[in-house]
Coordinates of C-alpha atoms and ligand atoms in Angstrom, one line a residue:
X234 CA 107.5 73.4 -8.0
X235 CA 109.7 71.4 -9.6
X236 CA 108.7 67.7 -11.3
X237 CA 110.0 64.8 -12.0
X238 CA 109.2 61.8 -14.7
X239 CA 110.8 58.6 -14.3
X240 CA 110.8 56.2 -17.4
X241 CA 111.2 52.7 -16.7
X242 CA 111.0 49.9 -18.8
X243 CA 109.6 46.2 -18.9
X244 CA 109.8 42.5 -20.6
X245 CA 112.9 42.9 -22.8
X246 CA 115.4 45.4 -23.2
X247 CA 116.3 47.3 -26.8
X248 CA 112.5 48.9 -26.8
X249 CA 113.4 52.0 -27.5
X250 CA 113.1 53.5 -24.0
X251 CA 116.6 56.2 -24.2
X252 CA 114.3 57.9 -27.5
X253 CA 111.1 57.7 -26.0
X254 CA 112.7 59.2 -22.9
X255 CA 114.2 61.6 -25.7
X256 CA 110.8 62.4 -27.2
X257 CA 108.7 63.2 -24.2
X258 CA 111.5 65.7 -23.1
X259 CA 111.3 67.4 -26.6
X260 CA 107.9 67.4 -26.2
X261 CA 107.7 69.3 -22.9
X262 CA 110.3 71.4 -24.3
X263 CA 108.4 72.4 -27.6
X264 CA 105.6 73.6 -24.8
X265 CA 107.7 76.0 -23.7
X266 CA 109.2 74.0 -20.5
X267 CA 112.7 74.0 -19.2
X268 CA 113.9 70.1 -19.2
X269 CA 116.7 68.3 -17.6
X270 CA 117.2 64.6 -18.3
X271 CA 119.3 62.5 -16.1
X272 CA 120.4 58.3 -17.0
X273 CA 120.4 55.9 -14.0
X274 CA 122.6 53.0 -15.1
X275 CA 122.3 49.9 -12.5
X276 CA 125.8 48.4 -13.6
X277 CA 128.3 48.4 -11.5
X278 CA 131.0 50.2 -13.1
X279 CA 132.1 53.6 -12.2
X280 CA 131.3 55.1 -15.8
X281 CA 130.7 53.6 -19.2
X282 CA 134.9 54.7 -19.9
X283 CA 136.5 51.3 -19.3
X284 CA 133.9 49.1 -20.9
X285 CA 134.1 47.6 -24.3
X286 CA 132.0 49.5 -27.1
X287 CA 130.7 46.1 -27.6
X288 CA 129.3 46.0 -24.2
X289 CA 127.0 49.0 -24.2
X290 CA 127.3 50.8 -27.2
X291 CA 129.6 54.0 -27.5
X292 CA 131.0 56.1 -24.4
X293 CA 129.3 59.4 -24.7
X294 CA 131.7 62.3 -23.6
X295 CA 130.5 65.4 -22.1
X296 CA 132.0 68.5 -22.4
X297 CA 133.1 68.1 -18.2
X298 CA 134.9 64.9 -19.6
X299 CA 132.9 62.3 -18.2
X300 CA 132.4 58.8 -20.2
X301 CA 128.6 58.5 -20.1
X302 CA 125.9 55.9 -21.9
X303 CA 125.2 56.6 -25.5
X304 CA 121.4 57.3 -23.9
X305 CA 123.1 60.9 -23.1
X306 CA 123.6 61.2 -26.8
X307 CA 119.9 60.5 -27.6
X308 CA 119.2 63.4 -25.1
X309 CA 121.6 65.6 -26.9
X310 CA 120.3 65.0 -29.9
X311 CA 116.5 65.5 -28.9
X312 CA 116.5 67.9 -26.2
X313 CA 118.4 71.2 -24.8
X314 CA 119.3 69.8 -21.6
X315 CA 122.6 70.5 -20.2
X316 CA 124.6 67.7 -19.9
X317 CA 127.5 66.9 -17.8
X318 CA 128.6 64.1 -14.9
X319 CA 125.7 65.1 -13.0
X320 CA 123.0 63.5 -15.5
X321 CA 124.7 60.4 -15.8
X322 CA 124.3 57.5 -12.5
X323 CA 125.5 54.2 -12.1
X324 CA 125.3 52.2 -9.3
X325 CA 128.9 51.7 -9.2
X326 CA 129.4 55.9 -8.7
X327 CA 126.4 55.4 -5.9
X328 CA 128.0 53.1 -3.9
X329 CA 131.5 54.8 -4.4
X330 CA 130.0 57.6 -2.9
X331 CA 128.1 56.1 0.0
X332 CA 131.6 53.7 0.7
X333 CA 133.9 57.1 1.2
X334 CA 131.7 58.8 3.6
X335 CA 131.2 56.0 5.6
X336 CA 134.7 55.4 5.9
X337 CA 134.7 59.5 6.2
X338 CA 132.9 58.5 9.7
X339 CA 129.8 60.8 8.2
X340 CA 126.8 58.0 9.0
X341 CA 127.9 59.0 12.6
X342 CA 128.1 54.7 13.9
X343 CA 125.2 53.5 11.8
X344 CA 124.8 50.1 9.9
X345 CA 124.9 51.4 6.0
X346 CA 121.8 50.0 4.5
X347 CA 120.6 49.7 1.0
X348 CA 117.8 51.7 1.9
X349 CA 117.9 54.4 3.2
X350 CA 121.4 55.2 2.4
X351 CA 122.2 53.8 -1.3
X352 CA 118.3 55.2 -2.1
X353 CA 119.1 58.8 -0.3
X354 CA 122.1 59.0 -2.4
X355 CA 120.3 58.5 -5.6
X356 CA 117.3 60.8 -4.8
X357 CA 120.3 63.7 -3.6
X358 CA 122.1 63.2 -7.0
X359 CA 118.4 63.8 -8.6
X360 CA 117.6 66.4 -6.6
X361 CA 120.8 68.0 -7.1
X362 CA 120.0 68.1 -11.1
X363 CA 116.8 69.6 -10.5
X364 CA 117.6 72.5 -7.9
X365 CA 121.3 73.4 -10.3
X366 CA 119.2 75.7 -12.0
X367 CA 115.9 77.5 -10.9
X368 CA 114.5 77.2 -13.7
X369 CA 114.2 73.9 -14.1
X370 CA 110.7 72.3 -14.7
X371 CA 110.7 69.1 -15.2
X372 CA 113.6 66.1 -14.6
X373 CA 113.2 63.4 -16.6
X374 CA 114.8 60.1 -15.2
X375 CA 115.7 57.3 -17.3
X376 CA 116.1 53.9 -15.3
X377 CA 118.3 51.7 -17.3
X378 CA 117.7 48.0 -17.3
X379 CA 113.9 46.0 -17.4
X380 CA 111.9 45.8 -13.9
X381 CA 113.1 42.7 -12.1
X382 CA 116.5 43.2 -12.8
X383 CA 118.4 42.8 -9.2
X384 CA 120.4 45.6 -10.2
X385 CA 117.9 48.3 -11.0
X386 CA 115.6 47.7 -7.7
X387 CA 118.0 50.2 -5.5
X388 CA 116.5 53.3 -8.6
X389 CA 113.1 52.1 -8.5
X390 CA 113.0 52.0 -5.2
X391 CA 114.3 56.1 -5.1
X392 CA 111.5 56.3 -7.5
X393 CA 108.6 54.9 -5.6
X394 CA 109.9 57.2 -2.5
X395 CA 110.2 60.0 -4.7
X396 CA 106.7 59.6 -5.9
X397 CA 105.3 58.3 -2.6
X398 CA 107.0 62.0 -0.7
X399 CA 106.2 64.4 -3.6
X400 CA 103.1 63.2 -4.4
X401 CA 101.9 61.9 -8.0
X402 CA 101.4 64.9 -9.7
X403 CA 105.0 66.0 -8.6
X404 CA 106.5 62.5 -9.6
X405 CA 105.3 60.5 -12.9
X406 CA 105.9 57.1 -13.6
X407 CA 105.9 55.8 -17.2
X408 CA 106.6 52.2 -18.1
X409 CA 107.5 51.3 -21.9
X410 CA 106.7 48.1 -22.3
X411 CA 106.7 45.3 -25.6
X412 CA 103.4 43.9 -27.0
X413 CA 104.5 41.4 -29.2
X414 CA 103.0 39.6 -32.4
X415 CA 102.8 36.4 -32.6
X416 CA 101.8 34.0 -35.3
X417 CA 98.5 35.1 -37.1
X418 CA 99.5 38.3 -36.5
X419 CA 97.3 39.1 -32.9
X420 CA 98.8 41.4 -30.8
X421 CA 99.5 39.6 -27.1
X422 CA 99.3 42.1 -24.3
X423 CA 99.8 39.6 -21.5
X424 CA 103.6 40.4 -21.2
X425 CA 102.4 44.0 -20.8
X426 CA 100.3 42.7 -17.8
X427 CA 103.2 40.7 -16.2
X428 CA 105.5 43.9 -16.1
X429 CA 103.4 46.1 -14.7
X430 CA 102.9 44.4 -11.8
X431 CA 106.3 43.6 -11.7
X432 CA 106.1 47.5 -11.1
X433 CA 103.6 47.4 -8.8
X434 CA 105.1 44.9 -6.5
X435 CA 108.1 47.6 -6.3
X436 CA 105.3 49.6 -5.0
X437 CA 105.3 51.9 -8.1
X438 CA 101.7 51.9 -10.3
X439 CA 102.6 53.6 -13.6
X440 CA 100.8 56.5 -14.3
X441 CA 101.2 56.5 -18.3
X442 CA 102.5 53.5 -20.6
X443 CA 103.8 53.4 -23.4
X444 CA 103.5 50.1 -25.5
X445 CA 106.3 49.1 -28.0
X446 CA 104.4 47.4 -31.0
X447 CA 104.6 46.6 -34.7
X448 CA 101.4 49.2 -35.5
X449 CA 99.2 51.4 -33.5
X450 CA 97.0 49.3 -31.0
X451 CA 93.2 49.9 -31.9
X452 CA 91.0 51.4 -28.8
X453 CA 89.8 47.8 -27.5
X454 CA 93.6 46.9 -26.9
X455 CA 94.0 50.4 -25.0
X456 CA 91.2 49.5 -23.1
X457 CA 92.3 46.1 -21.8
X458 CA 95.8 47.3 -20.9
X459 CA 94.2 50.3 -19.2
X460 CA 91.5 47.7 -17.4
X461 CA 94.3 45.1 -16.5
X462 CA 97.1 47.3 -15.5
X463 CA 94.7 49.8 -13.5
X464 CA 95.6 53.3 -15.7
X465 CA 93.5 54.8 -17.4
X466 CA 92.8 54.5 -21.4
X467 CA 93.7 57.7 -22.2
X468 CA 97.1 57.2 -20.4
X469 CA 98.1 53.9 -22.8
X470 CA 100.1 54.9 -25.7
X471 CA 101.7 53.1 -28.4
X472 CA 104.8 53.3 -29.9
X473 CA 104.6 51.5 -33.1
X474 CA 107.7 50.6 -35.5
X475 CA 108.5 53.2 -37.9
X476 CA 110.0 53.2 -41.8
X477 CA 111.7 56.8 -41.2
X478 CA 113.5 58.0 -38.6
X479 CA 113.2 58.1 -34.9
X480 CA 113.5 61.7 -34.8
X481 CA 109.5 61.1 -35.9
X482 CA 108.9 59.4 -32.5
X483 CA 108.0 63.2 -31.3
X484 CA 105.4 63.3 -34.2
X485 CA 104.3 60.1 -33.2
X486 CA 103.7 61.0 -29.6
X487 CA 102.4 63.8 -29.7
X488 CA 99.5 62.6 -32.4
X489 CA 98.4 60.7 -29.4
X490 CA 98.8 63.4 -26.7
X491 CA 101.2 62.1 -25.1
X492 CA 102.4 65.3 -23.9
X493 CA 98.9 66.7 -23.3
X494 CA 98.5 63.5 -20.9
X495 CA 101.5 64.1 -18.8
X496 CA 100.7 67.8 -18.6
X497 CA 96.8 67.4 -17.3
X498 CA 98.4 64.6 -15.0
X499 CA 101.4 66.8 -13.5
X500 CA 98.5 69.9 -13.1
X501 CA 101.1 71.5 -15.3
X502 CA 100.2 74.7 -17.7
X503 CA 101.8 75.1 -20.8
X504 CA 101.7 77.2 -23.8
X505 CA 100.9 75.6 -27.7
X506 CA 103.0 72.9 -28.5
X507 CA 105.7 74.0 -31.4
X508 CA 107.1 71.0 -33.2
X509 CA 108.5 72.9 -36.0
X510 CA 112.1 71.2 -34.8
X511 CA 110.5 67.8 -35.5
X512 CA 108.4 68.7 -38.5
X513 CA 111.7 70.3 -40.5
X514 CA 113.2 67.0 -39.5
X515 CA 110.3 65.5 -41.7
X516 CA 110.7 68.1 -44.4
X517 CA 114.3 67.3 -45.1
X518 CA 114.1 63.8 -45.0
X519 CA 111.3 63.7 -47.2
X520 CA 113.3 66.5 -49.6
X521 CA 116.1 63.8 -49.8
X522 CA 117.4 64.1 -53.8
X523 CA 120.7 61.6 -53.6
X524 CA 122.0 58.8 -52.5
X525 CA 125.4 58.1 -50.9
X526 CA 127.3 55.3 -50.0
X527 CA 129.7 56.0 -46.8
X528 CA 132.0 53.4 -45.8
X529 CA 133.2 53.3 -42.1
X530 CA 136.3 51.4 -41.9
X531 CA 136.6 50.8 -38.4
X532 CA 136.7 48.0 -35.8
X533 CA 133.5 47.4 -33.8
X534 CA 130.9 47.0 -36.9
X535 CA 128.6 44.3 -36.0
X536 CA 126.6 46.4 -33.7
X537 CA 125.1 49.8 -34.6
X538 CA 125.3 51.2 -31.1
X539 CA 129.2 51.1 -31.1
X540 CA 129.2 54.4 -33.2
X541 CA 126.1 56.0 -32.7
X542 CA 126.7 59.3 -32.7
X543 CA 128.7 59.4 -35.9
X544 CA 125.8 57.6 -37.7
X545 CA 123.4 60.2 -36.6
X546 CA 125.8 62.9 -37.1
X547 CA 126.0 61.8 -40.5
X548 CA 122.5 61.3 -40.9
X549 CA 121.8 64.8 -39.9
X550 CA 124.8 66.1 -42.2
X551 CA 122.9 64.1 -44.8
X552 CA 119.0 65.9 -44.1
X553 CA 121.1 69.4 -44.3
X554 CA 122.5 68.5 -47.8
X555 CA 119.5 66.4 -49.1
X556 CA 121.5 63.2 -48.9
X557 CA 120.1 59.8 -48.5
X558 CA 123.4 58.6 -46.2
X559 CA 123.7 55.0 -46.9
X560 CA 125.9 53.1 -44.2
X561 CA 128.3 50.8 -45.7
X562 CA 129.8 49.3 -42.5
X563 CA 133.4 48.0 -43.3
X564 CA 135.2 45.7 -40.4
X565 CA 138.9 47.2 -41.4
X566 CA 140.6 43.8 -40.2
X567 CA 139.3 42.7 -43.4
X568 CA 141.2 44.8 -45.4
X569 CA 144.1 43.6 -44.7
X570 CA 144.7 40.9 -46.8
X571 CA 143.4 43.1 -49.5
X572 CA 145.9 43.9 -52.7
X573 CA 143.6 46.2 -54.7
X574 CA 141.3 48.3 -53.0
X575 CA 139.3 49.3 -56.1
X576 CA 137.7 45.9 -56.2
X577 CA 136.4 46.6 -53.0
X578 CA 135.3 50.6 -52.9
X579 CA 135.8 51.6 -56.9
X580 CA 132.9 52.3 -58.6
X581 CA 132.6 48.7 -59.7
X582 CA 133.8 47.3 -56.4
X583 CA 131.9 45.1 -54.2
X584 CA 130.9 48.2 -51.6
X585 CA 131.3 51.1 -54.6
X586 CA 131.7 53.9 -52.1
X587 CA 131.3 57.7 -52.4
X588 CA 133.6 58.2 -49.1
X589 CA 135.2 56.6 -46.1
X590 CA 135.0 58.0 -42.2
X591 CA 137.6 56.1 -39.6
X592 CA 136.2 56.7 -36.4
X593 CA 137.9 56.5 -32.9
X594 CA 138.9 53.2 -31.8
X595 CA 141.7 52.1 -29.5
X596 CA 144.1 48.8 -30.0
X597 CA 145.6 47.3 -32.9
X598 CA 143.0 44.9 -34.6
X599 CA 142.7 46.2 -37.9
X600 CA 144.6 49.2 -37.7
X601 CA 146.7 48.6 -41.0
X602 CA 143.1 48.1 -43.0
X603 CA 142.3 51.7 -41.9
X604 CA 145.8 52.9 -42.9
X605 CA 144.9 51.1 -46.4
X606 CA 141.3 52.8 -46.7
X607 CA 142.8 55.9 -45.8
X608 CA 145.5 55.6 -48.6
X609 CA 142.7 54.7 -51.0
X610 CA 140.6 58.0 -50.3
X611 CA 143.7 60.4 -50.8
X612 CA 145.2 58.2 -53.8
X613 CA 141.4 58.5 -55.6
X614 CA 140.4 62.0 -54.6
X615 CA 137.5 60.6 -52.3
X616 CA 136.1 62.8 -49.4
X617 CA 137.4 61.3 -46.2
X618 CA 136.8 62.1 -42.4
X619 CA 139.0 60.4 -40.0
X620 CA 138.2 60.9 -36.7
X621 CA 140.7 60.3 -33.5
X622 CA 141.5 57.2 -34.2
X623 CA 140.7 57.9 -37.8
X624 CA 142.8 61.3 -37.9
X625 CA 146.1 59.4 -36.6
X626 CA 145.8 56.9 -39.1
X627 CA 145.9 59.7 -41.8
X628 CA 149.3 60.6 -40.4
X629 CA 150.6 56.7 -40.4
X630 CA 149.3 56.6 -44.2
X631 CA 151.1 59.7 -44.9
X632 CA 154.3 58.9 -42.8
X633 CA 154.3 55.0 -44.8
X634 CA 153.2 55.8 -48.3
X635 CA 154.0 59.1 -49.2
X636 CA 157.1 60.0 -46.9
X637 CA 158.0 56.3 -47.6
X638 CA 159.0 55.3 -43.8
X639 CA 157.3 51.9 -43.9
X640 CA 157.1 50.7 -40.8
X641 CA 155.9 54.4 -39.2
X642 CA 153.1 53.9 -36.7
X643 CA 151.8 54.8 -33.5
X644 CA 153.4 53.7 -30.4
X645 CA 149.6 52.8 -29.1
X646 CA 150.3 49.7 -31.8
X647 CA 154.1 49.3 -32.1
X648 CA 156.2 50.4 -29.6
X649 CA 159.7 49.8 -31.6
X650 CA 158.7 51.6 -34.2
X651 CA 161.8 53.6 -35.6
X652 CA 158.8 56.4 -36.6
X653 CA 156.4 56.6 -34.4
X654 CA 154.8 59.8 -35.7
X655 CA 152.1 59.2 -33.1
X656 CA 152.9 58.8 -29.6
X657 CA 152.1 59.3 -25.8
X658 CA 151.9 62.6 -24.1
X659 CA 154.8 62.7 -21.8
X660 CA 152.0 62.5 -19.1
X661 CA 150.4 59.7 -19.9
X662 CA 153.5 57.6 -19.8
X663 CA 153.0 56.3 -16.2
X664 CA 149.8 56.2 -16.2
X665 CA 148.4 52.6 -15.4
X666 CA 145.2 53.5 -14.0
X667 CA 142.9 53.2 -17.3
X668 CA 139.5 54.7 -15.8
X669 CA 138.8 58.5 -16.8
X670 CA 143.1 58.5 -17.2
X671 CA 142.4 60.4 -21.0
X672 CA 142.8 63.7 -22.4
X673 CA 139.0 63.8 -21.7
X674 CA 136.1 66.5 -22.4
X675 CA 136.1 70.2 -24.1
X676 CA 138.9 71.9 -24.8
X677 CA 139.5 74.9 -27.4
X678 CA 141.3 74.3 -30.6
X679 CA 142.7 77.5 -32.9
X680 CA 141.8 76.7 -36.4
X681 CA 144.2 77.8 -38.9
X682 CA 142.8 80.4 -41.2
X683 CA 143.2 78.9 -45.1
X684 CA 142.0 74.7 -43.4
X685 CA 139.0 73.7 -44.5
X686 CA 138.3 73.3 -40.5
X687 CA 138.4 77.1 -40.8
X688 CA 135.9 77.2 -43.5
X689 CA 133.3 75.0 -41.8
X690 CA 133.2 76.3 -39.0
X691 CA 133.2 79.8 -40.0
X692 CA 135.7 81.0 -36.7
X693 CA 138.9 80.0 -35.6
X694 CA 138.3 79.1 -32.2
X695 CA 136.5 75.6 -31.8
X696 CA 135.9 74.3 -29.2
X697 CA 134.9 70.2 -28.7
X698 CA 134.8 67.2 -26.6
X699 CA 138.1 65.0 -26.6
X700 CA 138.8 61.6 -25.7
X701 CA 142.2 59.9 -26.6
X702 CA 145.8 59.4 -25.2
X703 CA 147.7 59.9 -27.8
X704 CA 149.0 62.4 -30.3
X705 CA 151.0 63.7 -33.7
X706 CA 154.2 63.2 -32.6
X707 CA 155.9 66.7 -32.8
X708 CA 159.1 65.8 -33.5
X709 CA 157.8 65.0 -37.4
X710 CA 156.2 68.4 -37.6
X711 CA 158.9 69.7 -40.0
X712 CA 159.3 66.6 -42.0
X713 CA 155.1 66.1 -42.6
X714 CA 154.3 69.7 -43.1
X715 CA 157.0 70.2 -45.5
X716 CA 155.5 67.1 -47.2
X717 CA 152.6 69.1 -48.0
X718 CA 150.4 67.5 -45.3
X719 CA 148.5 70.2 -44.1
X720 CA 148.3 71.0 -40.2
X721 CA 145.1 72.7 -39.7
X722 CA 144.5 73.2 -36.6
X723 CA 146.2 73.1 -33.0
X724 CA 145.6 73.8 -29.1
X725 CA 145.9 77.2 -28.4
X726 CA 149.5 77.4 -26.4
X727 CA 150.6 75.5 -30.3
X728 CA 151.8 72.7 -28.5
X729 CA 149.8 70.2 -29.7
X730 CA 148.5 69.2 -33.4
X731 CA 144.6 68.9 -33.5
X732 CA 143.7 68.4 -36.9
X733 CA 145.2 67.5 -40.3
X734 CA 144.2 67.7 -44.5
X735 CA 145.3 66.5 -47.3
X736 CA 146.4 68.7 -49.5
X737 CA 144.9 67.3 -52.9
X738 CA 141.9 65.9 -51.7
X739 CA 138.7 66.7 -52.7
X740 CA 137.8 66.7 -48.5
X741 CA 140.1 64.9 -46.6
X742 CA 139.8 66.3 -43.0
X743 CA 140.9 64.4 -39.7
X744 CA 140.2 65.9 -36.4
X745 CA 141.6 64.4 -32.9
X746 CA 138.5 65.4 -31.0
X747 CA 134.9 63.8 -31.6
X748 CA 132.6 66.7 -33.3
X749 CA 129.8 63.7 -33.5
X750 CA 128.5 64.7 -30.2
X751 CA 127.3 67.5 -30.8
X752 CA 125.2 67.0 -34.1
X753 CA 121.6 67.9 -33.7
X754 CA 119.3 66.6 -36.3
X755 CA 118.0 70.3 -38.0
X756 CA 121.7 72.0 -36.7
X757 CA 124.3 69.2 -38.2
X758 CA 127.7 69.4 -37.1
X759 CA 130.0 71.8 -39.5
X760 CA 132.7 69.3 -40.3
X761 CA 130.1 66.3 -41.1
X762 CA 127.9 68.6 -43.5
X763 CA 130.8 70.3 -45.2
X764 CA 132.5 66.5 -45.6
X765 CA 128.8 65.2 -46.7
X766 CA 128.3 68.0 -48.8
X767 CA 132.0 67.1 -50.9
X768 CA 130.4 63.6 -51.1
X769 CA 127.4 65.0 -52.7
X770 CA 129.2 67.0 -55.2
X771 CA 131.5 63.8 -56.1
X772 CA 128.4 61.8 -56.9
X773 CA 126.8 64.3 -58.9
X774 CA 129.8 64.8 -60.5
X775 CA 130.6 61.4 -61.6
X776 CA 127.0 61.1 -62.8
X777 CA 127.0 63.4 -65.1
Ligands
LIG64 N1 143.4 55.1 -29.4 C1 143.7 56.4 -29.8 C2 144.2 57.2 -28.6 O1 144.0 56.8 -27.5 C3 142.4 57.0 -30.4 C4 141.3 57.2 -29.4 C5 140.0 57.5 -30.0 O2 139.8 57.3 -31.2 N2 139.0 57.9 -29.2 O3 144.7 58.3 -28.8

């Protein structure tokens, strides 16, 4: 028999609730149990593709191409589920759905309803995760949003039917909720209290929480929560702040039971936990002998979530090569105005960097900062990682300062450029619908033999998620190779141009897909450990 675990969450938003959702499936999976984890969004669009990174963090891509929520990423990163359109909901897909087979004729004259038929959709699309594979054990649902949003009801209410049909040790609920600390330091649970029977009044009693707080809440809290919120004291768990790394969250869990818990509640057997994943994690962080300074020049800085998998990425590049990978976030517009970058990222500068990553990005703010960054790398023999977005502008910087063609660019920022050495597929000239429109999802690239591509990733044939429109503009093939700008990689008919180095450079790589998605924390990408790993040996280098 298949189960099911839906995680909810209450008061505020921001708890943590994508990582604890994370941590309980890499619990369950460390017992031996096959996982699946699925996202509910309740916002109306389609797919997280045509929203601002500013909105909801980055768009996750999955290797089916679809533009997911960044919480898909945190499940990557934690667990082995497979991931692809199917474990990603919103209600705008939902009702998309229900919409064409009603105007299909398929509800056969009736009135469409919220419930049943927005609800049966969402229990189908759950349903159809769990029974993909036999072997399933256990889906984990993530219900995005805080209990008594309007939008999230239609999930919750899937939930409590799902719970209420299968029966509660079929169907879980956990609620993560904040317990705040207010002045004099007390601990206040009564928020706690409110959302829970926010829950309740949705018809759902929560089996397990989980409480968000500063430190671990001593036994008489438990007891309180478990006495006003009607679980049980064993079941109330807390998820305090922590100095390290949220890959600990597991640790943390599971040094409560957390997992033991859900098991004995579910009537599930298990074998012994093994949490040597989580506990390596530990290891290497702890093992951490220098420090690095990465500057990302790119446009959407002020919030962490906008690139969230290439800071983890890089994080996990930096436990393989026992790097403490220090973030120097760099809004490129700022650049611009700029006349000598070694004041800025020179070892006296105000950032004094150890290397620069561009990441992907799309319109023209601050597009001639990255192209100025990118000159500064190559110019100073400074590892450098440009990805998409950040490869393209390694071909405008070579196009402008070393073929001299000042006013080269790509056609996505000028379109009367007299070089545009990156441009539109012939496809995607017409196209005006911008939803899922890209070259989207995995697709194989051939590595050339003597790139440093090649040498990181040990084989020639790659394979990785893509998400972009436009491209090296063949026609300047000739003209940039013979420059000595290295092409290191293409698709496999050789029609397009997937990657580019520098020739001189210590490590300066650019790659048009996204290899960040599919970092782990103990198995780091190739590319972002062999690029951390050239950092390393700069800073020990100029140490000396
Ligand atoms: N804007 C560029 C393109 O569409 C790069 C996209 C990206 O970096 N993801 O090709």
């Amino acid at each position: 028999m298949q189960k099911f675990i839906f995680v909810s969450g209450g008061v505020c938003s921001s708890l943590g609730k994508g990582v604890a959702a994370s941590s309980i499936g890499a619990l369950l999976e460390g017992r031996g149990l096959n996982v699946r984890m699925i996202k509910c969004d309740p916002y109306i669009n389609v797919d997280a593709g045509t929203m601002n990174p500013y909105q909801h963090g980055e768009v996750y891509v999955t290797d089916d191409g679809a533009e997911t929520d960044l919480d898909l990423g945190n499940y990557a990163r934690f667990t082995n589920s497979p991931l692809s359109r199917a474990n990603s909901i919103t209600t705008g897909q939902i009702y998309d759905s229900v919409i064409r087979k009603e105007r299909e004729g398929r509800f056969l004259g009736k009135t469409i309803q919220v419930i049943p038929h927005i609800t049966d959709e969402i229990k189908a699309r759950i349903f159809a995760v769990a029974r993909c594979d036999a072997d399933t054990d256990i889906v984990i649902i993530e219900i995005g949003g805080t209990v008594g949003d309007i939008e999230s009801i239609p999930f919750l209410e899937a939930a409590r039917q799902m719970i209420h049909e299968l029966g509660r040790s079929n169907a879980l609920s956990i609620h993560l909720t904040l317990i705040p600390e207010v002045a004099g330091g007390e601990l206040k649970t009564k928020p706690t209290q409110h959302s829970v029977k926010a829950m309740q009044e949705m018809g759902i009693q929560p089996d397990v929480l989980i409480c968000r707080a500063p430190y671990m809440l001593d036994e008489d809290a438990r007891k309180k929560i478990a006495l006003f919120c009607n679980v049980e004291a064993e079941a109330v768990f807390t998820s305090y702040d922590i100095k390290t790394t949220i890959y600990q969250v597991p640790l943390v869990f599971f040094d409560q039971k957390l997992d033991y818990v859900i098991l004995k509640k579910m009537n599930v057997e298990s074998r012994h936990a093994n949490l040597k994943p989580w506990k390596t994690v530990m290891e290497r962080f702890n093992k951490r002998s220098c420090k690095a300074r990465i500057g990302i020049v790119g446009k959407y800085m002020e919030l962490h979530d906008a690139y969230k998998s290439v800071y983890e990425a890089l994080f996990h590049a930096g436990l393989a090569c026992a790097v403490d990978v220090q973030l120097v976030k760099i809004d490129s517009s700022k650049l611009e105005e700029a006349d000598n970058l070694d004041l800025i990222f020179g070892p006296n500068g105000t950032h004094a960097i150890d290397g620069i990553l561009t990441p992907g990005g799309f319109g023209s703010r601050g597009i001639n900062g990255m192209v100025k960054a990118a000159c500064w790398a190559r110019t100073r023999n400074k590892p450098y990682f440009g990805i998409c977005l950040g490869m393209q502008i390694m071909i405008i910087d070579w196009a402008r300062n070393v073929l001299h063609w000042e006013d080269a660019d790509s056609t996505e920022f000028n379109q009367e450029t007299k070089h545009p050495v990156v441009s539109l597929l012939e496809e995607q000239t017409d196209v005006t619908q911008m939803g899922a429109t890209m070259r989207l999802g995995k697709m194989e690239t051939i590595a050339r033999p003597e790139s440093l591509l090649f040498k990181a990733y040990g084989e020639k044939n790659i394979w990785e998620r893509h998400r972009h429109r436009y491209e090296f503009s063949n026609k300047y093939r000739v003209e940039m190779a013979g420059s000595g700008l290295i092409l290191g990689a293409f698709t496999p008919d050789g029609s397009l141009v997937e990657s580019v180095q520098w020739p001189d450079n210590i490590w300066g790589v650019g790659v048009q897909f996204h290899p960040e998605f599919k970092s782990k924390p103990i198995m780091p990408h190739p590319l972002f450990r062999d690029f951390i790993a050239a950092v390393r040996s700069n800073v020990l280098q100029n140490s000396k």
